[in-house]
XYZ file of N, CA and C in Angstrom:
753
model
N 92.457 -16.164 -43.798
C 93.253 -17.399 -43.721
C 92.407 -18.582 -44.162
N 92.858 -19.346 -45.282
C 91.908 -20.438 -45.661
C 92.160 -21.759 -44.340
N 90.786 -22.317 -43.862
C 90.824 -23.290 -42.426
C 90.652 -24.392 -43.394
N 91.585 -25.506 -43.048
C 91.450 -26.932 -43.853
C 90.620 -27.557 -42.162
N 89.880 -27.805 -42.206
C 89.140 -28.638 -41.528
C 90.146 -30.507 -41.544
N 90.704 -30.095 -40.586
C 91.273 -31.662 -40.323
C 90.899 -32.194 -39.353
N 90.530 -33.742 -39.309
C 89.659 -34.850 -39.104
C 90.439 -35.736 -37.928
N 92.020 -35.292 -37.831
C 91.954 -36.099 -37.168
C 92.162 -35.416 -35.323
N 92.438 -36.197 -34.010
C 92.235 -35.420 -32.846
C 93.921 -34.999 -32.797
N 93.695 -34.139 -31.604
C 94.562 -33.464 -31.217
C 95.398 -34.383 -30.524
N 96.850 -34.154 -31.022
C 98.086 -35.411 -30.411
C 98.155 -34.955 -28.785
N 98.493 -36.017 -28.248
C 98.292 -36.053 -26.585
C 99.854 -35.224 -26.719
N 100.026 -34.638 -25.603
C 101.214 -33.832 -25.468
C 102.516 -34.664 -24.735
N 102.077 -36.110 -24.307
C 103.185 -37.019 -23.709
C 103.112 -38.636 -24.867
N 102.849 -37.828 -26.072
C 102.952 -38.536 -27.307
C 105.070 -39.163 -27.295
N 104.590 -40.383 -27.227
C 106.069 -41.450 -27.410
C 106.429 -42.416 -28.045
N 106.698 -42.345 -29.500
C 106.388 -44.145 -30.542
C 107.110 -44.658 -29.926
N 106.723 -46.202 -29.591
C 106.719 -47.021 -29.089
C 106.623 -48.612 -30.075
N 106.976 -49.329 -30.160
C 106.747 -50.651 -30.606
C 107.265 -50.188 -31.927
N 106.007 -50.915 -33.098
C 105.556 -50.781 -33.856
C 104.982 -49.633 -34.622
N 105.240 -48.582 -33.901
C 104.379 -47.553 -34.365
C 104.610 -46.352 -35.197
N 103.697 -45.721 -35.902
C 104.077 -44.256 -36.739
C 103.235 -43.644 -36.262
N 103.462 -42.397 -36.129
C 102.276 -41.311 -35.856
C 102.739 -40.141 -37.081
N 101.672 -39.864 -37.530
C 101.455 -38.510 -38.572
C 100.803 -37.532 -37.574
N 101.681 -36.418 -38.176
C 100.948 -35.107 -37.511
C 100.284 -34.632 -38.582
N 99.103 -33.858 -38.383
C 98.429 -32.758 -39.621
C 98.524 -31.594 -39.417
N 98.839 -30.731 -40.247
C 98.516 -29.240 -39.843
C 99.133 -28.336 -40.500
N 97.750 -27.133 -41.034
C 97.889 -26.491 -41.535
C 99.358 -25.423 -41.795
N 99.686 -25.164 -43.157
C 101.079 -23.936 -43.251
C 100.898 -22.618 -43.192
N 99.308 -21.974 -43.317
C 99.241 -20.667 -42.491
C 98.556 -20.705 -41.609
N 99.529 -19.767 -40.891
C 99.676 -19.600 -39.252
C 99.435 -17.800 -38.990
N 98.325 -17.890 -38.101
C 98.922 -16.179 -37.110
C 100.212 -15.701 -36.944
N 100.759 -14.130 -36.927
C 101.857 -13.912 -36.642
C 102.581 -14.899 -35.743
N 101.762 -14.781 -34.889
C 102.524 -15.298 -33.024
C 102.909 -16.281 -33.376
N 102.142 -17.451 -34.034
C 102.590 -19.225 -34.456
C 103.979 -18.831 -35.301
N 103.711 -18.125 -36.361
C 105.041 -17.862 -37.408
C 106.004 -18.109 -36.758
N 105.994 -16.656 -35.736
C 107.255 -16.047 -35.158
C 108.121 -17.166 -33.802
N 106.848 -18.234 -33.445
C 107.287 -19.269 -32.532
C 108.187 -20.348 -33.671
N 107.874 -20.470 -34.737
C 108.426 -21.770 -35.804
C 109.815 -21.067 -35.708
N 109.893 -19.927 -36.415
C 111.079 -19.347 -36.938
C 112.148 -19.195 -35.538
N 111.725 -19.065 -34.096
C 112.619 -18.775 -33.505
C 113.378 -20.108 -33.175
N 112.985 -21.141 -33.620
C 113.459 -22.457 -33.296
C 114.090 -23.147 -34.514
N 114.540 -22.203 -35.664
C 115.059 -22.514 -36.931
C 116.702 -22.210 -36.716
N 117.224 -23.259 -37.214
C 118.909 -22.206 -37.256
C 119.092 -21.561 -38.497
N 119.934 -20.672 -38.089
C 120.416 -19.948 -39.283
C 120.503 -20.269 -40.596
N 120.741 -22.039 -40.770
C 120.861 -21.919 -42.156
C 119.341 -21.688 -42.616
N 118.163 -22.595 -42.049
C 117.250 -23.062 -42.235
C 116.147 -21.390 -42.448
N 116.655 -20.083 -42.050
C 116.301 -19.212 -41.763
C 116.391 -18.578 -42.860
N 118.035 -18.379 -43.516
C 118.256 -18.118 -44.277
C 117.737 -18.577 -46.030
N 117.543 -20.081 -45.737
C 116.560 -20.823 -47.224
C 115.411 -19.934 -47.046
N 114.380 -20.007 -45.823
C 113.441 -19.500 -46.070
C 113.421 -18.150 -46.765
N 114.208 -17.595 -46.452
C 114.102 -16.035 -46.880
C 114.474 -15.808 -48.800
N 114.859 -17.249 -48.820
C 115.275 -17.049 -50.233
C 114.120 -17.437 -51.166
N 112.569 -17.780 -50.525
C 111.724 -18.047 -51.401
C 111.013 -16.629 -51.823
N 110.300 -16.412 -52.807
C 110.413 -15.696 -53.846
C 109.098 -14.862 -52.714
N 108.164 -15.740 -52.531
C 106.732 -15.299 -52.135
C 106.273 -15.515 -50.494
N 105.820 -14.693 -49.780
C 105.597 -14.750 -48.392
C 105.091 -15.828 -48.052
N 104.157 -16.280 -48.806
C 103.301 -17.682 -48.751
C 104.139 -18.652 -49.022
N 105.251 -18.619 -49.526
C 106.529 -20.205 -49.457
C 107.197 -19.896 -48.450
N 107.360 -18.699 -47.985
C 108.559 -18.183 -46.590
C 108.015 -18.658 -45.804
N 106.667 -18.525 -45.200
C 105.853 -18.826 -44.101
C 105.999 -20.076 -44.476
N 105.532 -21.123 -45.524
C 105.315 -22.630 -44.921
C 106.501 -23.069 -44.917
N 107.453 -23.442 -45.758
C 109.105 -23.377 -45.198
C 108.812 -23.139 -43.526
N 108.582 -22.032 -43.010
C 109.277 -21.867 -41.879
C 108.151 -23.105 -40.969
N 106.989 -22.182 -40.936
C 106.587 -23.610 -40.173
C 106.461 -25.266 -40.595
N 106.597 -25.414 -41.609
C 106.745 -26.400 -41.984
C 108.428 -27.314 -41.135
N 109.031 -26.688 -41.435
C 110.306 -26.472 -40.485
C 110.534 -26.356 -38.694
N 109.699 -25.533 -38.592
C 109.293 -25.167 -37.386
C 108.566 -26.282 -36.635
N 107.684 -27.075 -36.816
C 106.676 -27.985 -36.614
C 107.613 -29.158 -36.762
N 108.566 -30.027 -37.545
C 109.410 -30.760 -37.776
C 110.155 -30.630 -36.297
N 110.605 -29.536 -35.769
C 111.554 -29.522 -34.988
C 111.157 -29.468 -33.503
N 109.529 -28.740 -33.288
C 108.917 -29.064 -32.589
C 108.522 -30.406 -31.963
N 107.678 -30.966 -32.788
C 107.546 -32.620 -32.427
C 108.810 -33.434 -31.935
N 109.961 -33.049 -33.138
C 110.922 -34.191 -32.687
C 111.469 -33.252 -31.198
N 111.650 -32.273 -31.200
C 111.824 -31.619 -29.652
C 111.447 -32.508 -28.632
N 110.005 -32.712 -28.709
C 109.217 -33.039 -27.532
C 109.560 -34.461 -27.467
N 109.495 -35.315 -28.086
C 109.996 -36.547 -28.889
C 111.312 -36.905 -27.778
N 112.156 -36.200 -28.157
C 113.467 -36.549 -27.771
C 114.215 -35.898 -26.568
N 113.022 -34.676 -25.866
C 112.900 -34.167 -24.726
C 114.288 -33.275 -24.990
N 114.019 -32.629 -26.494
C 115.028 -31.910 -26.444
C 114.293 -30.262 -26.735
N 115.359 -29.346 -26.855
C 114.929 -28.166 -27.096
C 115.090 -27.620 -28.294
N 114.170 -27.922 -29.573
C 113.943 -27.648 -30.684
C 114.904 -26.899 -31.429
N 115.455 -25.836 -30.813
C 116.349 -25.243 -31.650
C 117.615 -26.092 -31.612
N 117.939 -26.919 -30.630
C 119.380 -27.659 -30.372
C 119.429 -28.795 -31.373
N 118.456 -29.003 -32.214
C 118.626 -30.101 -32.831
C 119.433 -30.343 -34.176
N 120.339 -31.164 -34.545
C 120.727 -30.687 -35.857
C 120.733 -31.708 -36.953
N 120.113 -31.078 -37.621
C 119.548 -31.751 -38.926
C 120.753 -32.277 -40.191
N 120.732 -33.392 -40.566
C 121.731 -33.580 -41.949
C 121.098 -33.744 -43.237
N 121.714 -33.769 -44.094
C 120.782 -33.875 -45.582
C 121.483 -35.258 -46.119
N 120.680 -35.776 -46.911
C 120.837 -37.233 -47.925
C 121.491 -36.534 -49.311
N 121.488 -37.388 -49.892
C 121.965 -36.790 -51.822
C 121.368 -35.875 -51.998
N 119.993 -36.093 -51.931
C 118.827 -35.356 -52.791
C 117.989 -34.316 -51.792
N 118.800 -34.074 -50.699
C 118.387 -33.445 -50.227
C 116.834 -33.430 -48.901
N 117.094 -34.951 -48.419
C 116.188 -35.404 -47.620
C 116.406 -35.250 -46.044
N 116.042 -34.216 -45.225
C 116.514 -34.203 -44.131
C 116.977 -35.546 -42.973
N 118.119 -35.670 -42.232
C 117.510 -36.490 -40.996
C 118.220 -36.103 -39.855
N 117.924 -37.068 -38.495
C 118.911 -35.851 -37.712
C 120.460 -36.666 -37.978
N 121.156 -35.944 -37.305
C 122.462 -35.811 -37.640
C 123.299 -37.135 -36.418
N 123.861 -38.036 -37.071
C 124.303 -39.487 -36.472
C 125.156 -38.707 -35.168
N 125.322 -39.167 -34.470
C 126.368 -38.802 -33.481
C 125.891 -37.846 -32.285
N 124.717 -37.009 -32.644
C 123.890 -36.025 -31.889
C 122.739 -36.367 -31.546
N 122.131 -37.576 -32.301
C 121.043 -37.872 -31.515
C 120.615 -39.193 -32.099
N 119.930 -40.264 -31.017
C 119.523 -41.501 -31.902
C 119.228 -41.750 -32.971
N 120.372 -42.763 -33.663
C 119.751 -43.261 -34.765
C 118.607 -43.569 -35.280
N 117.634 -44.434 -34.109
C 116.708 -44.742 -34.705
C 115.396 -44.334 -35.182
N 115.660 -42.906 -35.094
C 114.170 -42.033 -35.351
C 114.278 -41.602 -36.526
N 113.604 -41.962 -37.322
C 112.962 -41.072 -38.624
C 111.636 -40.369 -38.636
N 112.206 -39.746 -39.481
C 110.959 -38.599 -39.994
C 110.937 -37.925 -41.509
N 109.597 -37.697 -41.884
C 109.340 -37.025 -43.383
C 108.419 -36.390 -42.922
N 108.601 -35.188 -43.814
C 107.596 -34.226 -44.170
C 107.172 -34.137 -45.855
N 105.713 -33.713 -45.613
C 104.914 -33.518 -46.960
C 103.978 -32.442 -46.813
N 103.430 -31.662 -47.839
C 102.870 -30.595 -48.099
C 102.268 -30.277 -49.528
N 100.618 -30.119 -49.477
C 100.028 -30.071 -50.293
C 99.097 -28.810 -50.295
N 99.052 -27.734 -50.778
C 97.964 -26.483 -51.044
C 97.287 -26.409 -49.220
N 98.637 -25.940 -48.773
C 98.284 -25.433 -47.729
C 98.169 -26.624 -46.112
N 98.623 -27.752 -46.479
C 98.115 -29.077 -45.552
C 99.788 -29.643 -45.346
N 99.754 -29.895 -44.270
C 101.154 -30.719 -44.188
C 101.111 -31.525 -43.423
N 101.922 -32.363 -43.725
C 101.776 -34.182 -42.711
C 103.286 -34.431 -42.283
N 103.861 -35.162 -41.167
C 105.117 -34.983 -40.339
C 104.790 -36.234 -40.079
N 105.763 -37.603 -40.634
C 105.648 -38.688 -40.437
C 106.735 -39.011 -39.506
N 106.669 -39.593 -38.134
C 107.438 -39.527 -37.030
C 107.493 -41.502 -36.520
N 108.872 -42.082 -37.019
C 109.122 -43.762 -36.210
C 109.708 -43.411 -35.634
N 110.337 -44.708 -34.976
C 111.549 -44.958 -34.680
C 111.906 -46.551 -35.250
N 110.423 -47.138 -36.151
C 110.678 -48.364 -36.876
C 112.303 -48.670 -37.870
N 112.204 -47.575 -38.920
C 112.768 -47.466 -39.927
C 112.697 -46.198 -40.907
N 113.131 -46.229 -42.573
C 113.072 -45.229 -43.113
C 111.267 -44.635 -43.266
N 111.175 -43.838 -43.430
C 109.373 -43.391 -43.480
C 109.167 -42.356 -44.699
N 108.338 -42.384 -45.643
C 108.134 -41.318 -46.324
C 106.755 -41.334 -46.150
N 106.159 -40.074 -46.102
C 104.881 -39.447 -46.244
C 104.427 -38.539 -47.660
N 103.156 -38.844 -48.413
C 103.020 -37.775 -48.977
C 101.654 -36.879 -48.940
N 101.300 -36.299 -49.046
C 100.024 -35.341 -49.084
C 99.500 -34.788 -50.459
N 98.317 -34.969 -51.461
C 97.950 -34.502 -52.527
C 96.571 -33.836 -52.602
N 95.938 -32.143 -52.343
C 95.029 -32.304 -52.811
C 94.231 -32.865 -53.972
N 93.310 -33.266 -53.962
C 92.919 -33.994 -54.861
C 91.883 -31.987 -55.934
N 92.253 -32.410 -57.344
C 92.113 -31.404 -58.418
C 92.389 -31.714 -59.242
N 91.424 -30.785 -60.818
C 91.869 -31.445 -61.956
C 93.252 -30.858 -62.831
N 93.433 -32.255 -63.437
C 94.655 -31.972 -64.226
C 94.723 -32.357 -65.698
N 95.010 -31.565 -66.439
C 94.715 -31.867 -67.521
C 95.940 -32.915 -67.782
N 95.555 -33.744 -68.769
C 96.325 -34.484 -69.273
C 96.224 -35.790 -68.310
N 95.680 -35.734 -67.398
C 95.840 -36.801 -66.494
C 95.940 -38.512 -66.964
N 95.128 -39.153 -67.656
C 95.211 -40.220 -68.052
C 96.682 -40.659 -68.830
N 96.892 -39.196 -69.504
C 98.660 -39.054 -70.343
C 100.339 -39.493 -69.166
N 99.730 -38.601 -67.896
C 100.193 -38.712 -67.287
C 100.499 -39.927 -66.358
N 99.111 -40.639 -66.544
C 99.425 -41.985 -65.902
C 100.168 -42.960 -67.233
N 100.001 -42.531 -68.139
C 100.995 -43.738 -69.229
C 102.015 -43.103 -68.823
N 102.548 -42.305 -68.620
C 104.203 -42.310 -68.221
C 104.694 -42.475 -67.164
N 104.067 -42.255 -65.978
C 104.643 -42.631 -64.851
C 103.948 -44.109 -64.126
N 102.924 -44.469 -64.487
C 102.071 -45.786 -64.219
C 102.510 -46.534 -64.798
N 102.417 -47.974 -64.166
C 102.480 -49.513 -64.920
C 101.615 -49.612 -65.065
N 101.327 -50.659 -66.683
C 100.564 -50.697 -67.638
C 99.115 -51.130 -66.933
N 99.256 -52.061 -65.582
C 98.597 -52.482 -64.802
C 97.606 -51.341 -63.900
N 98.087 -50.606 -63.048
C 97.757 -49.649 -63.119
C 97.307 -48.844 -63.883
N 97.275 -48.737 -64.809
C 96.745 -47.683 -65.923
C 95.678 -48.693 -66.504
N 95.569 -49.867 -66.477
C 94.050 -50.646 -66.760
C 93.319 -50.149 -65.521
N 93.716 -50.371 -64.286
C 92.843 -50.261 -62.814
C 92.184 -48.873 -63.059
N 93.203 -47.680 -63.480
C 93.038 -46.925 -63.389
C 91.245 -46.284 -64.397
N 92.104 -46.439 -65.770
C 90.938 -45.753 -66.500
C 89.398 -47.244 -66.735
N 89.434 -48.066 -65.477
C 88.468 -49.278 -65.342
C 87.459 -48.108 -64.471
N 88.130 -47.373 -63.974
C 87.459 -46.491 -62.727
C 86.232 -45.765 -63.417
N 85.208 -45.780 -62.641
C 84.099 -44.401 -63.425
C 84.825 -43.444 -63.468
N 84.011 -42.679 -64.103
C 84.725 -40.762 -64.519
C 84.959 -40.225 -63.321
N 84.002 -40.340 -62.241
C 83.884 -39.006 -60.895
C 84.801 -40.086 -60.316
N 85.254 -40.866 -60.105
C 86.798 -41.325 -58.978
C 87.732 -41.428 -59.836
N 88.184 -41.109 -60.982
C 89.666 -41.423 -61.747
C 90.451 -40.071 -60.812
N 89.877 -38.910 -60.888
C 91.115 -38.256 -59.597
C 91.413 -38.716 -58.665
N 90.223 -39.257 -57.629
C 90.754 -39.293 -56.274
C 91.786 -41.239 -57.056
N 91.267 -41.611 -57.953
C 92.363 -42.382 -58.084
C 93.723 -42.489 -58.439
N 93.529 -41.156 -59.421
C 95.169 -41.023 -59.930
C 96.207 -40.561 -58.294
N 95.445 -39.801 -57.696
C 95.557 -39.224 -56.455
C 96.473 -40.216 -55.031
N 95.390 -41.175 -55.397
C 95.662 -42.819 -54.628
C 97.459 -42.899 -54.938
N 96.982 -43.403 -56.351
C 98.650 -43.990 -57.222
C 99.343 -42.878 -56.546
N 98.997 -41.578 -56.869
C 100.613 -40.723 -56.675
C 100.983 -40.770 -55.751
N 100.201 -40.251 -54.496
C 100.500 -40.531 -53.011
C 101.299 -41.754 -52.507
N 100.805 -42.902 -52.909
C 101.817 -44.049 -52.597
C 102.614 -44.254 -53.337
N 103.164 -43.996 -54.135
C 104.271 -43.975 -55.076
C 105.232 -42.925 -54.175
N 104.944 -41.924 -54.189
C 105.539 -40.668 -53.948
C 106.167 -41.051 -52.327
N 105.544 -41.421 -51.796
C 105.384 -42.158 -49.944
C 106.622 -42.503 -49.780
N 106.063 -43.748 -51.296
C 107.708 -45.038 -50.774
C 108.801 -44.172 -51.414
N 108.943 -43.578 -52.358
C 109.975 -43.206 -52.924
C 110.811 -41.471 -52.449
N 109.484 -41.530 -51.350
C 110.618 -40.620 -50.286
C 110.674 -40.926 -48.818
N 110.908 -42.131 -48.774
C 110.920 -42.856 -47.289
C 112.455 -43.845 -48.296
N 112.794 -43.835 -49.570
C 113.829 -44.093 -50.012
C 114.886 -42.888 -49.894
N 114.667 -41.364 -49.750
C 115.734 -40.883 -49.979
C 115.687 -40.544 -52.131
N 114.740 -40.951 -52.540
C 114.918 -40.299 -53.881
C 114.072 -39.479 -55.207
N 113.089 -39.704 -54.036
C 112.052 -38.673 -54.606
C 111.624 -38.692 -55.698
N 110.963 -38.589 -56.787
C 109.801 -38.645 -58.202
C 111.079 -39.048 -58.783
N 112.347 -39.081 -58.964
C 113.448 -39.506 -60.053
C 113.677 -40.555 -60.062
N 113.364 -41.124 -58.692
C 113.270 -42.404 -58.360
C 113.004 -43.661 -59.325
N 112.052 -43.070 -60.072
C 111.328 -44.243 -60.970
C 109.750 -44.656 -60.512
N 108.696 -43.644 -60.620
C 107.462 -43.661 -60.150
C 106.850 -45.364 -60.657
N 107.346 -45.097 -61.860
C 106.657 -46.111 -62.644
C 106.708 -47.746 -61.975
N 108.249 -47.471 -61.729
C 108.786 -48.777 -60.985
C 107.984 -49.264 -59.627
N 106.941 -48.310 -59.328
C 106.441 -48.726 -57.826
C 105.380 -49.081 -57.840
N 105.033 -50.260 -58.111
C 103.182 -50.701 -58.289
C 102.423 -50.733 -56.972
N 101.825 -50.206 -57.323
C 100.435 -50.003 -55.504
C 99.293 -50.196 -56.451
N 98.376 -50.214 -55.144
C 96.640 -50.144 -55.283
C 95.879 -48.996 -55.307
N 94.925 -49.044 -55.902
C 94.334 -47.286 -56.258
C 92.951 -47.317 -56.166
N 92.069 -48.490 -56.136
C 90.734 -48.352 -56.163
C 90.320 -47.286 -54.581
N 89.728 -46.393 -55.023
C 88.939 -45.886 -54.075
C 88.507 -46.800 -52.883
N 88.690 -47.035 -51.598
C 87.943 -48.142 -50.845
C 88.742 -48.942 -50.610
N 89.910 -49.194 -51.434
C 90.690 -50.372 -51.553
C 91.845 -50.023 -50.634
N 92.483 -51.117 -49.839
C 93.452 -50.790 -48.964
C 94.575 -50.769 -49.338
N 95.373 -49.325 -48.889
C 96.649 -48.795 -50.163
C 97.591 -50.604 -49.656
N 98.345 -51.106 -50.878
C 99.219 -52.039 -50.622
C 100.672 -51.799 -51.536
N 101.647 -51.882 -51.376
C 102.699 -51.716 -52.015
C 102.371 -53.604 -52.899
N 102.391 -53.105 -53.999
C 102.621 -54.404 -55.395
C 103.579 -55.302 -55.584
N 104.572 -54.306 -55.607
C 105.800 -54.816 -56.489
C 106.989 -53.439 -56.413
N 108.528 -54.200 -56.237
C 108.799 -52.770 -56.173
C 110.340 -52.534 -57.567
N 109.970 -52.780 -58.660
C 110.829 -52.721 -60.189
C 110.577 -54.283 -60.482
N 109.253 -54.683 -60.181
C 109.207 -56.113 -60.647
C 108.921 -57.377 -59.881
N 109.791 -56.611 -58.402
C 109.912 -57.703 -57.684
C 108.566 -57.639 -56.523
N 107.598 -58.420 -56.488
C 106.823 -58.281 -55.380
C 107.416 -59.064 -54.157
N 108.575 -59.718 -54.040
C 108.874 -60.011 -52.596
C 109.750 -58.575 -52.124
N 110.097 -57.934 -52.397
C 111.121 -56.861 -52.247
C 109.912 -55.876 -51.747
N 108.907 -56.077 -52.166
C 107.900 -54.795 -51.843
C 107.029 -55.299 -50.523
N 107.300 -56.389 -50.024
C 107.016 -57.368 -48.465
C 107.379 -57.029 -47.351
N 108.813 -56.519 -47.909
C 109.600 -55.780 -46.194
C 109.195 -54.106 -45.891
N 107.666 -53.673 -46.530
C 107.631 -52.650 -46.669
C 105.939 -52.720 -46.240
N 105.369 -51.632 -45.390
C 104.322 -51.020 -44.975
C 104.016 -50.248 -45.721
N 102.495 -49.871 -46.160
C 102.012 -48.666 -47.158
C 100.409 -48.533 -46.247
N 100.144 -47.521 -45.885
C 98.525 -47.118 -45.573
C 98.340 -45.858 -46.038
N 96.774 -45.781 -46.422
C 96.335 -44.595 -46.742
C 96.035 -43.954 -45.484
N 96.332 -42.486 -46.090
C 95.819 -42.078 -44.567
C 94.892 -41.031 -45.489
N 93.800 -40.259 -44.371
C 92.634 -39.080 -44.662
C 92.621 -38.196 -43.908
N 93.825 -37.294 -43.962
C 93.795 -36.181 -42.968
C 92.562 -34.849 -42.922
N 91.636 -34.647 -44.131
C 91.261 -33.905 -44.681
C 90.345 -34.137 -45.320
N 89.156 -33.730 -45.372
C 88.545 -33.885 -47.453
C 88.679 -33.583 -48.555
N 89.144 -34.026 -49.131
C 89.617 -33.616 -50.652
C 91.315 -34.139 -50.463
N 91.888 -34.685 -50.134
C 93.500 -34.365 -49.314
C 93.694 -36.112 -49.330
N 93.985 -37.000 -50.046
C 94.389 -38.376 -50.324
C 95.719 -38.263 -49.849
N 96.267 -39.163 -48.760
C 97.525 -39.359 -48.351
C 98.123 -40.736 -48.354
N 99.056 -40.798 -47.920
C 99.812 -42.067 -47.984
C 101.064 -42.307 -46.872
N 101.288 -43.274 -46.598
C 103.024 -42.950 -45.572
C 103.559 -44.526 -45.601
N 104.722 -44.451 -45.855
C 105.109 -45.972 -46.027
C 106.573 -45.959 -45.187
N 106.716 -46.975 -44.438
C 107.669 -47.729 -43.968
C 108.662 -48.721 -44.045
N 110.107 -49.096 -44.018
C 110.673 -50.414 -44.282
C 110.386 -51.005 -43.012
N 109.138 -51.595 -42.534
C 108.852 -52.529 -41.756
C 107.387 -53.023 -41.909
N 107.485 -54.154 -41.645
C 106.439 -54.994 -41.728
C 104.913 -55.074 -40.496
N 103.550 -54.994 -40.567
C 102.698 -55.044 -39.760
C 103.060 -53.731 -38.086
N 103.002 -52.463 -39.453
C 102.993 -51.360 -38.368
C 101.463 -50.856 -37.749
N 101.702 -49.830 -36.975
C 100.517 -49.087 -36.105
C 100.359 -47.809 -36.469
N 99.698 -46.985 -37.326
C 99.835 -45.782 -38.008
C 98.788 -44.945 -37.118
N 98.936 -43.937 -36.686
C 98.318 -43.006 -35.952
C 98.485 -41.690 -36.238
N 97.356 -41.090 -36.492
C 97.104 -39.709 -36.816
C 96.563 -38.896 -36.245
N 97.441 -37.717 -36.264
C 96.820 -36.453 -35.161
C 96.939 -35.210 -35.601
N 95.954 -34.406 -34.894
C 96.163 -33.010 -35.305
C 97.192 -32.125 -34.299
N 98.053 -31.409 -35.131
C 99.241 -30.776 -34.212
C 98.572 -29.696 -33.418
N 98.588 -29.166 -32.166
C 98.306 -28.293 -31.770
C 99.155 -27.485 -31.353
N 99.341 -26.264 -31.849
C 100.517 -25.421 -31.212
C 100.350 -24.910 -30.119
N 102.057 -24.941 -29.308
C 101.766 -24.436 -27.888
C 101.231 -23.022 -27.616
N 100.280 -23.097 -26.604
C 99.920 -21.535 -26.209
C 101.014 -20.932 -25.971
């Protein structure tokens, strides 16, 4: 089993957002039988049934806990019993829970990168999270002229050689963040979302199709669940509390 060494502590088990606040969970998508078989028994049928439709054991398993872990937290969250919960979908296919069955005001996203997954949990507003190991890609600089503003793509290739990944890395993550804490995911218009990318530099939402007051009513932080593993999670609210933990599954 490959161990991602994650950095951050173990979430208190009478974990409750409160105020201002987000909490990210971390944690790994392979699991021991026993963990598996705990995710999956708390899946409904439909959610059981997707899994089984992925091609390879290694997408069945994180599907499930990936799934599994989603339903967990908000379980405990909402002092409910994980399997009772019921989930609705957006256009594009963005989970949330379902109006009428349980408070409106909780959101949540999930993200997943080569084995790492992050569970972004308010009750502020909409939330997207994303997760990217950081690796090479060919074409990369190509890739930032098409989905980068022109601005960005100066910041970008201004960078020495050994940080242009963890920078392209930066850009995607917060791009990717806000534009699934929208409900529309990479079709969205990557390009349209200007952020900050210097290594060191504190992630900030820019501008959002031009407009930098429109990109004001919006929270962006980097987060570092990992090494090698550049994250991001963004909010429609202003001067949040971002907190990160490592999930621990129940004995």
């Amino acid at each position: 089993m490959n161990v991602i060494d994650i950095h951050w502590p173990i979430a208190p088990a009478n974990l409750h957002p409160e105020g201002r606040e987000v909490h990210v969970f971390a944690f790994p998508l392979a699991q021991y039988p026993s963990v598996l078989e705990a995710c999956r028994a708390v899946l409904s049928p439909e959610e059981l049934t997707l899994a089984a439709r992925f091609r390879f054991e290694r997408d069945q398993t994180g599907y499930a806990v990936g799934r599994g872990v989603t339903r967990l937290v908000l379980g405990r969250m909402l002092g409910m019993h994980p399997a009772e919960l019921v989930l609705a979908y957006g256009p594009l296919g963005k989970p949330y829970l379902a109006p009428g069955k349980h408070p409106a005001y909780w959101h949540f996203n999930l993200s997943h990168s080569h084995g790492l997954a992050l569970l972004a949990v308010t009750r502020l507003g909409e939330v997207g999270v994303d997760v990217e190991q950081v690796r090479p890609i060919r074409e990369m600089l190509g890739i930032a002229r098409r989905f980068f503003s022109e601005c960005e793509q100066a910041a970008l290739a201004a960078l020495p050689e050994v940080e242009v990944p963890v920078g392209f890395f930066n850009l995607w993550t917060r791009k990717e963040a806000w534009l699934k804490a929208t409900g529309t995911g990479i079709g969205g218009g990557l390009e349209g979302v200007e952020v900050s990318l210097a290594p060191g530099e504190p992630a900030r939402l820019l501008s959002l199709f031009g407009d930098p007051v429109a990109a004001q009513e919006w929270s962006l932080q980097a987060l570092a669940p990992a090494a090698g593993f550049p994250a991001a999670v963004a909010v429609r609210a202003p001067a949040v509390e971002v907190h990160g933990w490592r999930w621990q599954f129940p004995a």
